[in-house]
XYZ file of C-alpha atoms in Angstrom:
107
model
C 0.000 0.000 0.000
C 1.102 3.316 -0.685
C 0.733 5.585 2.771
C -0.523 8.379 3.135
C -3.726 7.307 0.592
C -7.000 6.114 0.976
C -6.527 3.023 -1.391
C -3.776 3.176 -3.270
C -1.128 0.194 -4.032
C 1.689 -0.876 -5.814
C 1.381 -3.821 -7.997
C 2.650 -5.006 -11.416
C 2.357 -2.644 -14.702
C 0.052 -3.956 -16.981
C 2.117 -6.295 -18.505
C 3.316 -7.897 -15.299
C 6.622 -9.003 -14.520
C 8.498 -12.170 -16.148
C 10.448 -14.341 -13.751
C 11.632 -16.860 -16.569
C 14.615 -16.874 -16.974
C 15.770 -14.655 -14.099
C 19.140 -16.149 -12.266
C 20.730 -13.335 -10.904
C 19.190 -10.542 -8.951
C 17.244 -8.158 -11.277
C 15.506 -4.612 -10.462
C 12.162 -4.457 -11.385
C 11.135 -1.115 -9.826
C 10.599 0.221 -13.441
C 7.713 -2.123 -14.070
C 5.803 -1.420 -10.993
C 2.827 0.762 -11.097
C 0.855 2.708 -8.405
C -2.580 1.470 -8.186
C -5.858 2.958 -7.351
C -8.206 0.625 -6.028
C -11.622 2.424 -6.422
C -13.127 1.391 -3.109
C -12.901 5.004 -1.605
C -12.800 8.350 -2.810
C -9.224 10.171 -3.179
C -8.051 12.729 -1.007
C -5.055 14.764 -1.379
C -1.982 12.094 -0.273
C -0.525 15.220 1.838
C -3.659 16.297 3.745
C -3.244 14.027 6.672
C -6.877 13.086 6.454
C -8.227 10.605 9.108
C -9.804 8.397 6.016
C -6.517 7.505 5.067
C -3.585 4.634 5.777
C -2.028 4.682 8.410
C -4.926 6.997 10.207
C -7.602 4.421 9.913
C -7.431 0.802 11.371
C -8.946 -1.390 13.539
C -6.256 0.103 16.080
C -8.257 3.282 15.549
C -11.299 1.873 15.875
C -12.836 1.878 12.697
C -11.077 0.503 9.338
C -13.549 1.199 6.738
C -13.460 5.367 7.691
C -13.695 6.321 3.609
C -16.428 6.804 1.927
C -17.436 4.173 -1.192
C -16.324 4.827 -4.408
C -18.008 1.943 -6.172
C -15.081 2.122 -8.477
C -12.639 0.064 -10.476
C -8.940 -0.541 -10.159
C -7.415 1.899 -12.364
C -3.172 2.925 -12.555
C -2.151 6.087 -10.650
C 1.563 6.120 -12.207
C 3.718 6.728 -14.087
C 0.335 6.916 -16.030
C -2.593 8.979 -14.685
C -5.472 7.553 -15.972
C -7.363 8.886 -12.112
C -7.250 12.250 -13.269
C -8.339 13.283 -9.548
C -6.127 16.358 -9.446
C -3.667 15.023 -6.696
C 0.136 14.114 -7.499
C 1.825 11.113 -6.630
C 4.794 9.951 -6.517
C 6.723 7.888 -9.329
C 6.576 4.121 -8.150
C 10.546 4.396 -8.439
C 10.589 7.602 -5.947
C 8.434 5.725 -3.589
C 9.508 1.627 -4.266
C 12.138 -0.761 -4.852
C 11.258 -3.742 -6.351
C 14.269 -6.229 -7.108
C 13.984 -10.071 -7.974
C 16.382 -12.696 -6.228
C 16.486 -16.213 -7.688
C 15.806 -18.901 -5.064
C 19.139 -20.186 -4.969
C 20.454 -16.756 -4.048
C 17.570 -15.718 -1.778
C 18.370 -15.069 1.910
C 17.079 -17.026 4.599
């Protein structure tokens, strides 16, 4: 999840990310996208609202603060296709994303 938001995450770009063929560790920050997942309303990621992550929570008594957006998953960045007037973040200011084979993985 990206904090502060109300729903956003990162995930895979829309073409997803390959792991044939990896065998040494690879960066893949540049094919990770920042996600908005249409279940509440945005609100400015530097307001410090109480609807958003990390100011909601069962620790705060009531996770679902936001109000229902009865939307659909739709990408943030590097492409805005939102358009809610906020600015976020590239993924690769934000994320590091790197794939480590399993034979080189840490335990």
């Amino acid at each position: 999840m990206f904090v502060p938001s109300n729903d956003a995450f990162f995930a895979p770009g829309m073409g997803g990310i390959s792991l044939s063929g990896v065998d040494e560790p690879t960066s893949v920050t540049d094919r990770v996208a920042l996600w908005d997942a249409g279940t509440e309303p945005n609100e400015d990621p530097e307001s410090g609202s109480p609807n958003q992550a990390p100011r909601q929570g069962l620790e705060f008594g009531d996770p679902d603060k936001g109000g229902d957006e009865n939307g659909v998953v739709r990408q943030l960045r590097p492409t805005d296709t939102v358009g809610d007037g906020y600015s976020y973040p590239d993924p690769a200011d934000a994320i590091e994303v790197t794939i480590i084979p399993g034979s080189q993985a840490r335990s």
